[in-house]
XYZ file of C-alpha atoms in Angstrom:
373
model
C -6.429 32.467 -22.380
C -8.455 30.703 -19.650
C -10.321 33.985 -18.652
C -11.190 34.595 -22.243
C -12.369 31.207 -22.764
C -14.672 31.365 -19.743
C -16.057 34.646 -20.961
C -16.637 33.353 -24.536
C -18.362 30.243 -22.908
C -20.521 32.487 -20.878
C -21.558 34.681 -23.821
C -22.375 31.564 -25.825
C -24.680 30.181 -23.130
C -26.422 33.336 -22.836
C -26.870 33.804 -26.504
C -28.000 30.215 -27.132
C -30.299 29.892 -24.247
C -33.896 28.903 -25.192
C -36.878 31.286 -24.361
C -38.528 30.946 -20.963
C -35.223 29.693 -19.235
C -32.778 31.720 -17.264
C -29.054 31.592 -17.843
C -28.600 29.898 -14.522
C -31.142 27.099 -15.449
C -29.703 26.661 -18.817
C -26.106 26.359 -17.534
C -27.260 23.792 -14.819
C -29.134 21.851 -17.705
C -25.789 21.870 -19.827
C -23.765 20.765 -16.735
C -26.140 17.872 -16.212
C -25.952 16.763 -19.812
C -22.144 16.792 -19.743
C -21.953 14.922 -16.582
C -24.199 12.273 -18.002
C -22.047 12.008 -21.081
C -18.992 11.856 -18.804
C -20.590 8.891 -16.907
C -21.218 7.086 -20.197
C -17.602 7.430 -21.076
C -16.601 5.947 -17.729
C -18.863 3.015 -18.093
C -17.541 2.430 -21.567
C -14.004 2.514 -20.181
C -14.833 -0.014 -17.445
C -16.348 -2.282 -20.143
C -13.137 -2.021 -22.273
C -11.054 -2.573 -19.226
C -12.958 -5.671 -18.371
C -12.653 -6.944 -21.819
C -8.951 -6.384 -21.874
C -8.574 -8.406 -18.562
C -10.682 -11.173 -20.092
C -8.448 -11.311 -23.008
C -5.318 -11.398 -20.797
C -6.848 -14.273 -18.910
C -7.542 -16.168 -22.123
C -3.965 -15.532 -23.495
C -2.475 -16.801 -20.128
C -4.518 -19.949 -20.153
C -3.603 -20.510 -23.796
C 0.182 -20.113 -22.944
C -0.189 -22.461 -20.111
C -1.830 -25.187 -22.195
C -2.519 -24.288 -25.942
C -4.664 -27.366 -26.428
C -7.196 -26.702 -23.576
C -10.678 -27.075 -25.074
C -12.795 -28.769 -22.411
C -16.037 -28.409 -24.480
C -14.422 -30.628 -27.259
C -12.737 -33.047 -24.979
C -15.007 -35.882 -23.984
C -12.351 -37.698 -21.846
C -11.713 -34.436 -19.859
C -15.335 -33.971 -19.157
C -15.553 -37.666 -18.031
C -12.665 -37.120 -15.711
C -14.083 -33.979 -14.066
C -17.558 -35.561 -13.634
C -16.255 -38.577 -12.106
C -14.157 -36.724 -9.536
C -16.679 -33.998 -8.673
C -19.512 -33.684 -6.292
C -22.552 -31.593 -6.277
C -22.798 -28.683 -3.777
C -25.300 -29.403 -1.048
C -28.782 -28.121 -1.024
C -29.454 -24.643 0.771
C -33.180 -25.404 1.231
C -32.707 -26.007 4.953
C -31.265 -22.442 5.223
C -34.512 -20.928 3.897
C -36.338 -21.343 7.110
C -33.434 -21.153 9.551
C -33.451 -18.261 11.978
C -29.856 -18.438 12.435
C -30.174 -19.078 16.056
C -30.130 -22.901 16.028
C -26.759 -24.297 15.242
C -27.130 -27.833 16.669
C -27.109 -29.428 13.311
C -23.766 -28.738 11.764
C -24.375 -30.719 8.816
C -27.480 -28.847 7.751
C -25.920 -25.602 8.848
C -22.559 -25.767 7.312
C -21.125 -22.601 5.715
C -22.034 -21.995 2.050
C -22.951 -25.605 1.529
C -19.430 -26.774 2.100
C -18.658 -29.770 4.276
C -16.151 -29.350 6.928
C -13.888 -31.919 5.022
C -13.586 -29.969 1.871
C -13.880 -31.754 -1.366
C -13.464 -30.559 -4.980
C -16.739 -29.260 -6.152
C -18.064 -29.572 -9.601
C -16.647 -27.411 -12.243
C -19.536 -26.936 -14.647
C -21.452 -24.467 -12.593
C -23.544 -21.902 -14.567
C -22.212 -18.422 -14.497
C -24.763 -15.384 -14.735
C -24.304 -12.954 -17.641
C -22.231 -10.013 -17.057
C -23.839 -6.720 -16.403
C -21.315 -3.800 -15.992
C -24.136 -1.192 -15.568
C -25.596 -2.813 -12.406
C -23.470 -5.870 -11.284
C -24.787 -8.071 -8.700
C -22.684 -9.882 -6.085
C -22.684 -12.939 -8.368
C -21.916 -11.025 -11.585
C -18.828 -9.233 -9.988
C -17.481 -12.533 -9.268
C -18.243 -14.170 -12.514
C -15.088 -13.210 -14.502
C -12.524 -14.164 -11.908
C -14.203 -17.321 -10.945
C -14.382 -18.506 -14.573
C -10.800 -17.850 -15.125
C -9.412 -19.398 -11.862
C -11.851 -22.324 -12.388
C -10.398 -23.096 -15.810
C -6.951 -22.825 -14.375
C -7.872 -25.568 -11.864
C -9.590 -27.492 -14.654
C -6.150 -27.616 -16.519
C -4.404 -28.515 -13.460
C -6.637 -31.594 -12.717
C -6.512 -32.825 -16.571
C -2.609 -32.398 -16.621
C -2.459 -34.380 -13.374
C -4.477 -37.019 -15.062
C -2.193 -37.023 -18.013
C -4.798 -35.756 -20.473
C -3.147 -32.502 -21.072
C 0.265 -31.079 -20.901
C 0.669 -27.781 -19.051
C 3.332 -25.271 -18.339
C 2.393 -23.416 -15.003
C 5.841 -21.473 -15.066
C 3.864 -19.074 -17.257
C 2.000 -17.925 -14.182
C 5.487 -16.053 -13.210
C 5.476 -14.316 -16.502
C 2.002 -12.662 -16.116
C 1.761 -11.840 -12.442
C -0.707 -9.008 -13.055
C -3.505 -11.294 -14.539
C -3.420 -13.857 -11.630
C -3.074 -11.076 -9.070
C -5.965 -9.083 -10.499
C -8.241 -12.102 -10.681
C -7.641 -13.195 -7.020
C -8.141 -9.663 -5.889
C -11.505 -9.374 -7.756
C -12.509 -12.776 -6.157
C -11.563 -11.632 -2.579
C -13.273 -8.205 -3.086
C -16.549 -10.001 -4.266
C -16.658 -12.309 -1.484
C -15.901 -9.538 1.009
C -18.893 -7.596 -0.461
C -21.233 -10.693 0.196
C -20.047 -11.327 3.717
C -20.559 -7.567 4.618
C -24.230 -8.049 3.705
C -25.083 -11.802 3.257
C -28.252 -12.928 2.129
C -29.587 -16.583 2.586
C -30.038 -19.065 1.198
C -26.619 -18.760 -0.458
C -26.671 -19.253 -4.167
C -24.568 -22.144 -5.850
C -22.538 -19.522 -7.574
C -21.224 -17.969 -4.384
C -20.541 -21.427 -2.893
C -18.488 -22.300 -6.089
C -16.445 -18.973 -5.683
C -15.497 -20.091 -2.262
C -14.492 -23.623 -3.365
C -12.457 -21.994 -6.140
C -10.599 -19.907 -3.556
C -9.875 -22.933 -1.292
C -8.815 -24.960 -4.299
C -6.375 -22.364 -5.316
C -4.593 -22.168 -1.818
C -4.550 -25.998 -1.375
C -3.273 -26.998 -4.771
C 0.415 -27.843 -4.651
C 1.277 -26.479 -8.066
C -0.799 -23.350 -8.065
C -0.960 -22.181 -4.343
C 2.749 -21.081 -4.492
C 2.019 -18.692 -7.251
C -1.094 -17.401 -5.681
C 0.421 -16.843 -2.282
C 3.571 -15.113 -3.783
C 1.587 -12.740 -5.837
C -1.339 -12.267 -3.723
C -0.274 -12.756 -0.189
C -0.903 -9.266 1.013
C -4.406 -9.288 -0.450
C -5.341 -12.579 1.267
C -4.019 -11.167 4.546
C -6.378 -8.152 3.993
C -9.137 -10.547 3.114
C -8.658 -12.487 6.390
C -8.430 -9.324 8.464
C -11.647 -8.219 6.975
C -13.431 -11.427 7.884
C -12.206 -11.087 11.420
C -13.619 -7.541 11.673
C -16.952 -8.648 10.020
C -17.307 -11.302 12.902
C -16.430 -8.750 15.598
C -18.490 -5.907 14.226
C -21.632 -7.719 13.246
C -24.499 -6.429 15.630
C -27.565 -7.627 13.863
C -30.050 -9.546 15.912
C -30.161 -12.664 13.835
C -26.502 -12.784 12.889
C -25.392 -16.154 13.885
C -25.881 -17.863 10.521
C -23.671 -15.206 8.934
C -20.951 -15.429 11.540
C -20.995 -19.276 11.112
C -20.399 -18.862 7.301
C -17.486 -16.474 7.835
C -15.884 -18.659 10.398
C -16.091 -21.741 8.050
C -14.476 -19.770 5.367
C -11.564 -18.825 7.749
C -11.218 -22.381 8.735
C -10.926 -23.397 5.075
C -8.417 -20.803 4.459
C -6.574 -22.245 7.323
C -6.040 -25.623 5.454
C -3.015 -23.824 3.747
C -0.075 -23.877 6.242
C 1.251 -20.394 5.324
C -2.213 -18.765 5.657
C -2.992 -20.865 8.800
C 0.230 -19.571 10.718
C -0.641 -15.816 9.976
C -4.262 -16.376 10.658
C -3.357 -17.748 14.019
C -1.213 -14.814 14.815
C -4.236 -12.530 13.854
C -6.618 -14.366 16.071
C -4.115 -14.457 19.032
C -3.935 -10.732 18.839
C -7.619 -10.091 18.596
C -8.611 -12.472 21.460
C -5.739 -11.006 23.696
C -6.758 -7.492 22.986
C -10.484 -8.197 23.920
C -9.346 -10.131 26.967
C -7.340 -7.116 28.164
C -10.241 -4.762 27.415
C -12.734 -6.922 29.318
C -10.477 -7.252 32.306
C -10.182 -3.544 32.423
C -13.951 -2.879 32.284
C -14.332 -5.486 34.965
C -11.901 -4.055 37.329
C -13.217 -0.592 37.207
C -16.867 -1.896 36.968
C -17.587 -0.172 33.689
C -19.851 -1.251 30.830
C -18.484 -3.583 28.218
C -19.757 -4.237 24.767
C -21.968 -7.337 25.081
C -22.294 -7.800 21.394
C -18.578 -8.006 20.850
C -18.406 -10.396 23.836
C -20.910 -12.728 22.077
C -18.885 -12.272 18.825
C -15.482 -13.210 20.285
C -16.560 -16.891 20.709
C -16.430 -17.805 17.029
C -12.825 -16.486 16.870
C -12.033 -18.578 19.917
C -13.472 -21.600 18.380
C -11.634 -20.891 15.071
C -8.306 -20.425 16.990
C -8.851 -23.642 19.062
C -9.560 -25.601 15.710
C -6.496 -24.230 14.045
C -4.223 -24.977 16.916
C -5.567 -28.522 17.036
C -5.096 -29.025 13.361
C -1.426 -27.692 13.710
C -0.821 -30.050 16.626
C -2.076 -33.065 14.883
C 0.223 -32.373 11.745
C 3.642 -33.706 12.705
C 5.353 -31.916 9.717
C 4.414 -28.481 10.810
C 6.548 -26.733 13.453
C 4.883 -24.918 16.185
C 7.288 -22.017 15.581
C 6.057 -21.400 12.124
C 3.645 -18.719 13.297
C 4.942 -15.517 14.950
C 6.322 -16.457 18.379
C 6.129 -12.860 19.421
C 2.317 -12.842 19.224
C 2.241 -16.261 21.230
C 4.459 -14.807 23.978
C 2.262 -11.784 24.075
C -1.027 -13.902 24.428
C 0.530 -16.318 27.169
C 2.065 -13.288 29.282
C -0.026 -12.835 32.441
C -2.662 -15.000 30.943
C -3.099 -17.182 34.123
C -3.803 -14.055 36.241
C -6.338 -12.773 33.581
C -8.114 -16.098 33.563
C -8.156 -16.040 37.435
C -9.758 -12.583 37.627
C -12.336 -13.162 34.933
C -13.331 -16.877 35.772
C -16.101 -15.949 38.263
C -17.848 -13.286 36.121
C -16.936 -14.782 32.571
C -16.639 -18.415 33.138
C -17.088 -19.538 29.454
C -14.764 -16.988 28.028
C -12.089 -17.967 30.756
C -12.608 -21.543 29.763
C -11.675 -20.803 26.063
C -8.663 -18.864 27.184
C -7.517 -21.742 29.220
C -8.045 -24.271 26.377
C -6.148 -22.085 23.952
C -3.238 -21.794 26.279
C -3.039 -25.412 26.794
C -2.935 -26.017 23.024
C -0.201 -23.306 22.783
C 1.912 -24.875 25.641
C 1.439 -28.463 24.375
C 2.604 -27.310 20.906
C 5.623 -25.625 22.415
C 6.564 -28.820 24.335
C 6.461 -31.094 21.290
């Protein structure tokens, strides 16, 4: 039947081909036409899938809080405006070459201060364009949904609305897919960042940090999307290590600050410390091996390892300062691997690589002090 069908199609093409065009040319023309139609159907399917997901998001919000209508609730708007702050300006980043990092306040990642505060919720979202989505447009749908979820949380905390967040357990797909889209969109931006950063991308990072630090929502997010968050952290670490552009320091600083913000959550901080210990230890061993045989080492990766060392040091300091967090929460195996033969590595590298050796020593001191407490 298949052979007969192919033969019949071939005869039909030959019989119907226009004059002045060969059978091969006409066949290629028909194949291209069918392919374009197929692309059109794929685009329509993507639009329908996006619409279905949007409706699922609205349904979940309605289940959590049936009376949530912020636009018709003046007291709700007053509460949000009173407790919100405006994202900082990015005008200073326009002329920044990325090499001067002396002014941390003007050079903060994505306009977010080191002491994270809740950003304003009434950010303007760009219209969706599924044909040629930009970085901001790919983030619009998940950010809007998660932002409204946080609005309900804040209003319920203020006694303005009553909400049932147990509904998040009943629809894990919607929350997982939304967080996944948010993380994918941020990864795309960090892989190819453009400065100055738009307010919308800043808001996306603020929403992510709010999700993982909110006491009522973070458990749901971590339970459903922990693997995706782990993958996101690994991607950010690799973005720092592999970035080889000449003027890369502004982008590396942005990624570093985002990792530090993720580290505000105890669960994510513990796994992040383990990931950083593994990467720093691996590089130290590679550098020692190259030094001992007098071979060439990757100078770019050597420069990029310092942001990871600084993140690791800051996270360990934060953990030491919080008395309610046990030093054994993160993987003890990775800590033991890091400390094993570390004194000998520092001694052998200290003359040729004094700065890196100093960072290794400072990290080891923090690890040992945490272990003694």
